[in-house]
Coordinates of C-alpha atoms in Angstrom, one line a residue:
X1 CA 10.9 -26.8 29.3
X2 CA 14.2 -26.1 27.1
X3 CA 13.2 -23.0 24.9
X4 CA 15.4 -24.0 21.8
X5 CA 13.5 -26.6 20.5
X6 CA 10.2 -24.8 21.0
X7 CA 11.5 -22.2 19.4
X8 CA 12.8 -23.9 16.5
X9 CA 9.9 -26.1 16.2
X10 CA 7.9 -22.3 16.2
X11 CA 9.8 -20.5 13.4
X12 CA 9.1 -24.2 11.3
X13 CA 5.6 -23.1 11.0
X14 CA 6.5 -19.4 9.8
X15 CA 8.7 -20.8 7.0
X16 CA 5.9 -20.3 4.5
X17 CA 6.6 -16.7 4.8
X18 CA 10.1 -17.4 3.3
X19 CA 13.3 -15.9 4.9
X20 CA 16.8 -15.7 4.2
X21 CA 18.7 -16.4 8.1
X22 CA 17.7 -17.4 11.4
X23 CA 18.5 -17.2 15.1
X24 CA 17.4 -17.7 19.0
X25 CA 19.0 -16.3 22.2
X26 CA 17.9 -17.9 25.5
X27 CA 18.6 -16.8 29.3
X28 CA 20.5 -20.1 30.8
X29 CA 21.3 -19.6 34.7
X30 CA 21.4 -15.6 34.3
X31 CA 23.3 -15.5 30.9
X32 CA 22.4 -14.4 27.4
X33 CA 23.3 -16.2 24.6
X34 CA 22.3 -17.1 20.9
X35 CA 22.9 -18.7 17.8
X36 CA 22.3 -18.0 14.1
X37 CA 22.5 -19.3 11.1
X38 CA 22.3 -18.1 7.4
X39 CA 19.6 -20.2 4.9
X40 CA 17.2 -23.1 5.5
X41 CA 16.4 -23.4 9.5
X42 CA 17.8 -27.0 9.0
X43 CA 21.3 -25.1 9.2
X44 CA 20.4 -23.5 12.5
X45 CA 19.1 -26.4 13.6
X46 CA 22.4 -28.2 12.6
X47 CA 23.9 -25.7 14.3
X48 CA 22.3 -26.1 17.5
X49 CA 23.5 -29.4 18.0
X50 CA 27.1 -28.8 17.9
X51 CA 26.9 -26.3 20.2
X52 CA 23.5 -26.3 22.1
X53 CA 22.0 -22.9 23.8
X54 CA 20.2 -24.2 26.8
X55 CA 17.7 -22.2 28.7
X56 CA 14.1 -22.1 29.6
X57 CA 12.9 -18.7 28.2
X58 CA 14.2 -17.7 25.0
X59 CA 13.0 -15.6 21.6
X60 CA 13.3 -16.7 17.8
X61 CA 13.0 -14.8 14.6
X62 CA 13.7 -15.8 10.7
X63 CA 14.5 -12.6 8.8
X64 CA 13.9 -11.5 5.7
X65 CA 16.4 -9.0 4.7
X66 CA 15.7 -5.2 4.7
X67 CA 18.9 -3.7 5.3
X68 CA 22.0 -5.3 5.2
X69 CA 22.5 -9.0 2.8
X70 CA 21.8 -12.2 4.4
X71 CA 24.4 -12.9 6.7
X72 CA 25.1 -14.0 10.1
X73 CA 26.2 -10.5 11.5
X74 CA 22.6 -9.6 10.6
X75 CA 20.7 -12.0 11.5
X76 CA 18.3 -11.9 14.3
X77 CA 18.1 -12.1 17.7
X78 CA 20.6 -9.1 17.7
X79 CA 22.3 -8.7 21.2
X80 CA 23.6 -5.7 22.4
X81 CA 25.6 -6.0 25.9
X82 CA 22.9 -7.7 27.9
X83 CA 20.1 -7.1 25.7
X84 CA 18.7 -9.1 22.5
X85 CA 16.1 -8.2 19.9
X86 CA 13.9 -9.5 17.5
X87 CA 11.9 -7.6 15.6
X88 CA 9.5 -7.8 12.2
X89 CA 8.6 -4.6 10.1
X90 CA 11.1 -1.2 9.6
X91 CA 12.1 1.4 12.0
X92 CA 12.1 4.1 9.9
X93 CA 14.4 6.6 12.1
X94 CA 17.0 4.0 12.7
X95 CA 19.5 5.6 10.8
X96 CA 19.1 9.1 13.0
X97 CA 19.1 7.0 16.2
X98 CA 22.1 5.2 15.4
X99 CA 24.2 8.6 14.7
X100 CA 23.1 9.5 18.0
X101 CA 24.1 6.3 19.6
X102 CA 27.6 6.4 18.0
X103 CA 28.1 9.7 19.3
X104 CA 27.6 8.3 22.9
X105 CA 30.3 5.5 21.7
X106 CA 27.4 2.9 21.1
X107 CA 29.2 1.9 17.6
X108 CA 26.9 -0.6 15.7
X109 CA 28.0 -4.0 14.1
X110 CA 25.6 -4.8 11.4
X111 CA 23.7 -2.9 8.7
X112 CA 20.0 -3.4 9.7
X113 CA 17.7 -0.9 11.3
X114 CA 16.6 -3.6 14.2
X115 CA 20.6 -3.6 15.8
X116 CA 19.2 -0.1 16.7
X117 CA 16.5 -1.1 19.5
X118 CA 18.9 -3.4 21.0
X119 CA 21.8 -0.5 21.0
X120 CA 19.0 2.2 22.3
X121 CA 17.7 -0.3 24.9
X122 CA 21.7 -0.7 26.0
X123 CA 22.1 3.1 26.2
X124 CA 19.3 3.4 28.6
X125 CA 20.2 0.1 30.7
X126 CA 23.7 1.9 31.0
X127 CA 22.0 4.7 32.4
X128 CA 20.5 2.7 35.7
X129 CA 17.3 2.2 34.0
X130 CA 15.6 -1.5 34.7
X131 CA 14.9 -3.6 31.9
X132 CA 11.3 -2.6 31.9
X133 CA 12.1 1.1 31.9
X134 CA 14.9 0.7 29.2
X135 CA 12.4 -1.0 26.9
X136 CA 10.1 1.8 27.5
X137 CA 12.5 4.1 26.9
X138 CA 13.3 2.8 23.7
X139 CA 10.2 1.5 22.0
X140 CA 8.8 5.6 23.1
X141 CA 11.5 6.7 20.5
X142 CA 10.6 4.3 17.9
X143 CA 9.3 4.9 14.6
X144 CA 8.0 3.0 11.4
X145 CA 6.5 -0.4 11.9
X146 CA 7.4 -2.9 14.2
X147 CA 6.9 -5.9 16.6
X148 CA 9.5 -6.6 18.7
X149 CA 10.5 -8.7 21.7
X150 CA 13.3 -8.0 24.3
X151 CA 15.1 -10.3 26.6
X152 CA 17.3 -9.3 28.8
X153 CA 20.6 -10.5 30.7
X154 CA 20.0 -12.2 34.0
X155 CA 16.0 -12.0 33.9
X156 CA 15.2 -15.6 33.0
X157 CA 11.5 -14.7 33.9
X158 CA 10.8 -11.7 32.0
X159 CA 9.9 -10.8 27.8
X160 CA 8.8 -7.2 26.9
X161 CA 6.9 -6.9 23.9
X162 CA 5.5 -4.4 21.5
X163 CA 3.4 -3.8 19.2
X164 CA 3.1 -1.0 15.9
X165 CA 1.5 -1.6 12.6
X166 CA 2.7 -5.6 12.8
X167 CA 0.8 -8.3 14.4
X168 CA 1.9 -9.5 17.7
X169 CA 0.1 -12.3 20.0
X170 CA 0.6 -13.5 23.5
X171 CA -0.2 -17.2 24.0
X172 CA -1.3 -18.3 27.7
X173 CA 0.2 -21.9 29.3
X174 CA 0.3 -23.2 32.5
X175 CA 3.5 -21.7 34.4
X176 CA 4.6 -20.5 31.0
X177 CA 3.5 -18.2 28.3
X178 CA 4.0 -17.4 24.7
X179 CA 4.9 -14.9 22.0
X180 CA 4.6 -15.3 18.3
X181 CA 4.1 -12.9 15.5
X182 CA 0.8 -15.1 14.5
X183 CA -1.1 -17.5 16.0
X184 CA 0.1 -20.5 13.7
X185 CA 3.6 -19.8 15.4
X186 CA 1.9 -20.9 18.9
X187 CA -0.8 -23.5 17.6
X188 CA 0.5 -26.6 19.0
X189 CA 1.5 -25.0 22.3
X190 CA -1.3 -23.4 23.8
X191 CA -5.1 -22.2 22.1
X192 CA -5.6 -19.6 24.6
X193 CA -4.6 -16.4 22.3
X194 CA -4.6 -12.5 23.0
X195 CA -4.0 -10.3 19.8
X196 CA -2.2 -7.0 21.4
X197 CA -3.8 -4.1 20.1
X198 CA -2.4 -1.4 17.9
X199 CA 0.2 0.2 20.6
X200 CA -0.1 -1.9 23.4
X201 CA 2.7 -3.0 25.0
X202 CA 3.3 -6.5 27.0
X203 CA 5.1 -7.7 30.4
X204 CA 5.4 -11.6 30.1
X205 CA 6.6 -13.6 33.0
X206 CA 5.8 -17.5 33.2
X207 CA 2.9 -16.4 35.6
X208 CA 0.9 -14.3 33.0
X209 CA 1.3 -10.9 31.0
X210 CA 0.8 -7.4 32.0
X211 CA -0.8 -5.2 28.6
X212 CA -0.7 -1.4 28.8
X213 CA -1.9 0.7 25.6
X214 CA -0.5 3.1 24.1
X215 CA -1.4 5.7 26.6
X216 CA 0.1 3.7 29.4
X217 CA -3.4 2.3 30.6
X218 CA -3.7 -1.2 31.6
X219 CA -5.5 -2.5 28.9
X220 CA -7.7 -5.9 29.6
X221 CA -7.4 -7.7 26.1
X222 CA -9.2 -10.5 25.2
X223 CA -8.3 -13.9 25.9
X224 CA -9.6 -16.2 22.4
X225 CA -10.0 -19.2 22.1
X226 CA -8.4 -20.7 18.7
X227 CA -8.3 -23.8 16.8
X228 CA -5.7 -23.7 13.9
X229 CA -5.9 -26.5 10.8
X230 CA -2.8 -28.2 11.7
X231 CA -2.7 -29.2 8.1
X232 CA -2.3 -25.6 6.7
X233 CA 0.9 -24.9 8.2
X234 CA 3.1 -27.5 6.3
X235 CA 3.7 -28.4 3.1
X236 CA 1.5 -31.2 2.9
X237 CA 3.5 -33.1 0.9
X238 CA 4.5 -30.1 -1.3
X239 CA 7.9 -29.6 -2.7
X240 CA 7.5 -25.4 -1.4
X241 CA 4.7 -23.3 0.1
X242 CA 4.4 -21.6 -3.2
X243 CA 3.2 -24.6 -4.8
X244 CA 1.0 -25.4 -1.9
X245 CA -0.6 -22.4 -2.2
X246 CA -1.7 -22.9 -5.5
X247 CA -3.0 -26.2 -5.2
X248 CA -5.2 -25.0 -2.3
X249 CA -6.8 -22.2 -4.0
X250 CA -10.3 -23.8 -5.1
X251 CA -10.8 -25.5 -1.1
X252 CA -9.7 -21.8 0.1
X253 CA -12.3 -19.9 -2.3
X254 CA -15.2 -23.0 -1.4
X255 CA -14.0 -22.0 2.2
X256 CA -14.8 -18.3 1.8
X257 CA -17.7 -18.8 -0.2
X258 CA -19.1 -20.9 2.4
X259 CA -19.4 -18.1 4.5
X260 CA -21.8 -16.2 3.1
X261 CA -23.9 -19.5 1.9
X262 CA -26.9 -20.1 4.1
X263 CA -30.1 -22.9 3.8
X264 CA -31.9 -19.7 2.7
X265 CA -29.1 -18.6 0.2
X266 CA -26.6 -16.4 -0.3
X267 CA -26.2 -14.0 3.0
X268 CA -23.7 -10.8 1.4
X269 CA -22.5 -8.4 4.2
X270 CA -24.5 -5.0 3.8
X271 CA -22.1 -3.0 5.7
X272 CA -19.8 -2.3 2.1
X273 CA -18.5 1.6 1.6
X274 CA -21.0 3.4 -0.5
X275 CA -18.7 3.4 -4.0
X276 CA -21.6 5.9 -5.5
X277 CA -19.2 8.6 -4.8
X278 CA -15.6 7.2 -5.9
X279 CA -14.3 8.0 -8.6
X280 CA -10.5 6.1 -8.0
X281 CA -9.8 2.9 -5.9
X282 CA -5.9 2.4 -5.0
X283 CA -5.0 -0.8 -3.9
X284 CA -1.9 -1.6 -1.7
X285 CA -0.4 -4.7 -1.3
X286 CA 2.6 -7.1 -0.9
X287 CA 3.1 -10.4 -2.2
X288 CA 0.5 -13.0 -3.4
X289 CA -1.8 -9.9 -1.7
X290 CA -0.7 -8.6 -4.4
X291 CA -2.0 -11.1 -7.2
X292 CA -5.0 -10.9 -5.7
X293 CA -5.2 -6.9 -5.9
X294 CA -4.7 -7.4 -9.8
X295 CA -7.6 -10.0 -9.9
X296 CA -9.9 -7.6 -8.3
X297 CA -8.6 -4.6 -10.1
X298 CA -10.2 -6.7 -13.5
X299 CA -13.3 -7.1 -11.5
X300 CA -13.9 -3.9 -9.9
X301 CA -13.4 -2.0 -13.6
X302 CA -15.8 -4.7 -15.3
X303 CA -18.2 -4.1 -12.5
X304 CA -18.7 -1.4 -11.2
X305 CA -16.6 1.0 -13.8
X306 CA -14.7 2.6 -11.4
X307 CA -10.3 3.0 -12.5
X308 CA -7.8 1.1 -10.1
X309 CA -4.3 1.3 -9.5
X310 CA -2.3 -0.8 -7.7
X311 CA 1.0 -0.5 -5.5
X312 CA 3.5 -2.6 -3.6
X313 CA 3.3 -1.6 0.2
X314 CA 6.3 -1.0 0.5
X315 CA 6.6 1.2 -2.5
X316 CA 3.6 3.6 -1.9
X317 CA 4.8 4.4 1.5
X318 CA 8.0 6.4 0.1
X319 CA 5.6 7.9 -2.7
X320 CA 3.7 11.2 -2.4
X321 CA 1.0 10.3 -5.0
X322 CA -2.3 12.8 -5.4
X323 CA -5.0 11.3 -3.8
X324 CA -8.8 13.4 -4.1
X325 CA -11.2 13.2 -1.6
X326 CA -13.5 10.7 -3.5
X327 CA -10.2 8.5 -3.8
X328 CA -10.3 4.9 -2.3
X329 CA -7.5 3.4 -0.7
X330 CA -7.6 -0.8 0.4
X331 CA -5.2 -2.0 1.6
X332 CA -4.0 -5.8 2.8

């Protein structure tokens, strides 16, 4: 099949995580190429018919700015020579790798941290290295968070992907396979899911996937099978996800309540962390996670008289705060 309108169709159900720009880059008869677009995915979409990107493999991403402002130059997929990226999470030594890059004349184009894989995997591709060695190469010097997918110039049947402290799943077809951050992105296409492991790293071809860990080992994940509520990834008639969410609350606390309701009564988990001993919860959290964390923080005082504080992710990371031994950290 085309990829563009799979892919496009894909990044629709991800729009509840909100993002600011959008892109795709497909391999059509041996040649890379993409498109982006900054705002709604309507715009890319827009885009895409006035000047179509045909091609039957492809990779997709909506971005949510870290580094550099919204704009086209850097948006994903981000292409360097004959290698595109996309990638979710931070590299947190991109700003090291890219002084070494521009010292070997690899000069970068945009302000984000991802340009930095695609400009490493270049490097090494320039050096003789095959595709699959390049990525290697480059995801081994790699560090902060990240899941990432590389396509490559003039391999039309061939995805590496990655996996480091951000989901990643590999989706199995017939004579064609998948690759989503989630396994909403690849609900209607296939319910035959493997979640990559913390490390792993993935060979796709339209065939199957090759998963090694983190050690190099072949690693022989799981193959699930998943059902996904079709309805939950819209808007179900909902002028934003934000108000969606909201509205869903009471069927989504039934839900979860439901689980631990049996015909003889109420089932609690007795595996919980013995809290006899703590004496300080932190709780870490982005988002509507991190709503939530200030719920419980009311509860978990009230109850069982224990003090909690509560950081953004992505602020505690930078922090150095003193944490005792008989200090609790959750995290979502």
């Amino acid at each position: 099949h085309e990829a563009a309108p799979i892919l496009v169709d894909a990044l629709k159900r991800l729009e509840y995580r909100g993002y600011d720009s959008a892109g795709i880059a497909t391999i059509n008869d041996g040649t890379l190429d993409r498109r982006r677009a900054v705002g709604k995915l309507v715009n890319l979409a827009d885009l895409l018919v006035h000047q179509p990107l045909p091609g039957r493999s492809g990779i997709g991403h909506t971005r949510w700015a870290t580094h550099g402002a919204p704009s086209i130059t850097n948006a994903h997929p981000h292409q360097s020579g004959p290698v595109a990226v996309v990638h979710n999470g931070i590299i947190e030594n991109y700003k090291r790798l890219r002084e070494d890059l521009a010292a070997k004349g690899y000069a970068a184009e945009t302000e984000t941290d991802t340009e930095t894989i695609s400009l490493l995997a270049q490097s090494f591709l320039d050096q003789g290295l095959a595709p699959r060695d390049a990525a290697e190469q480059t995801i081994a010097r790699l560090e902060g968070a990240f899941a990432v997918a590389f396509l490559f110039d003039g391999e039309s049947d061939l995805i590496i992907a990655a996996r480091k402290g951000s989901p990643l799943a590999i989706g199995w077809g017939e004579g064609e396979m998948y690759l989503g951050s989630d396994a909403i992105a690849l609900a209607p296409l296939t319910d035959r899911i493997t979640y990559l492991e913390e490390g792993d790293r993935a060979v796709l071809t339209r065939e199957g996937a090759e998963i090694w860990d983190a050690d190099g080992r072949a690693a022989n994940r799981e193959i699930r099978k998943v059902q996904i509520d079709t309805s939950r990834i819209g808007k179900g008639g909902h002028k934003h996800f934000m108000a969606k969410e909201i509205a869903e609350q009471p069927a989504v606390l039934a839900d979860a309540l439901a689980h631990y309701l049996t015909d003889e009564g109420l089932n609690l988990p007795t595996d919980v962390p013995d809290f006899s001993e703590i004496d300080r919860v932190i709780m870490v959290a982005c988002g509507t996670a991190f709503y939530a964390c200030m719920t419980a923080k009311y509860w978990i005082e009230q109850l069982a008289g224990i003090p909690v504080e509560i950081d953004i992710a992505s602020e505690f990371r930078y922090r150095n705060p003193p944490i005792g031994r008989n200090t609790c950290l959750l995290y979502t």
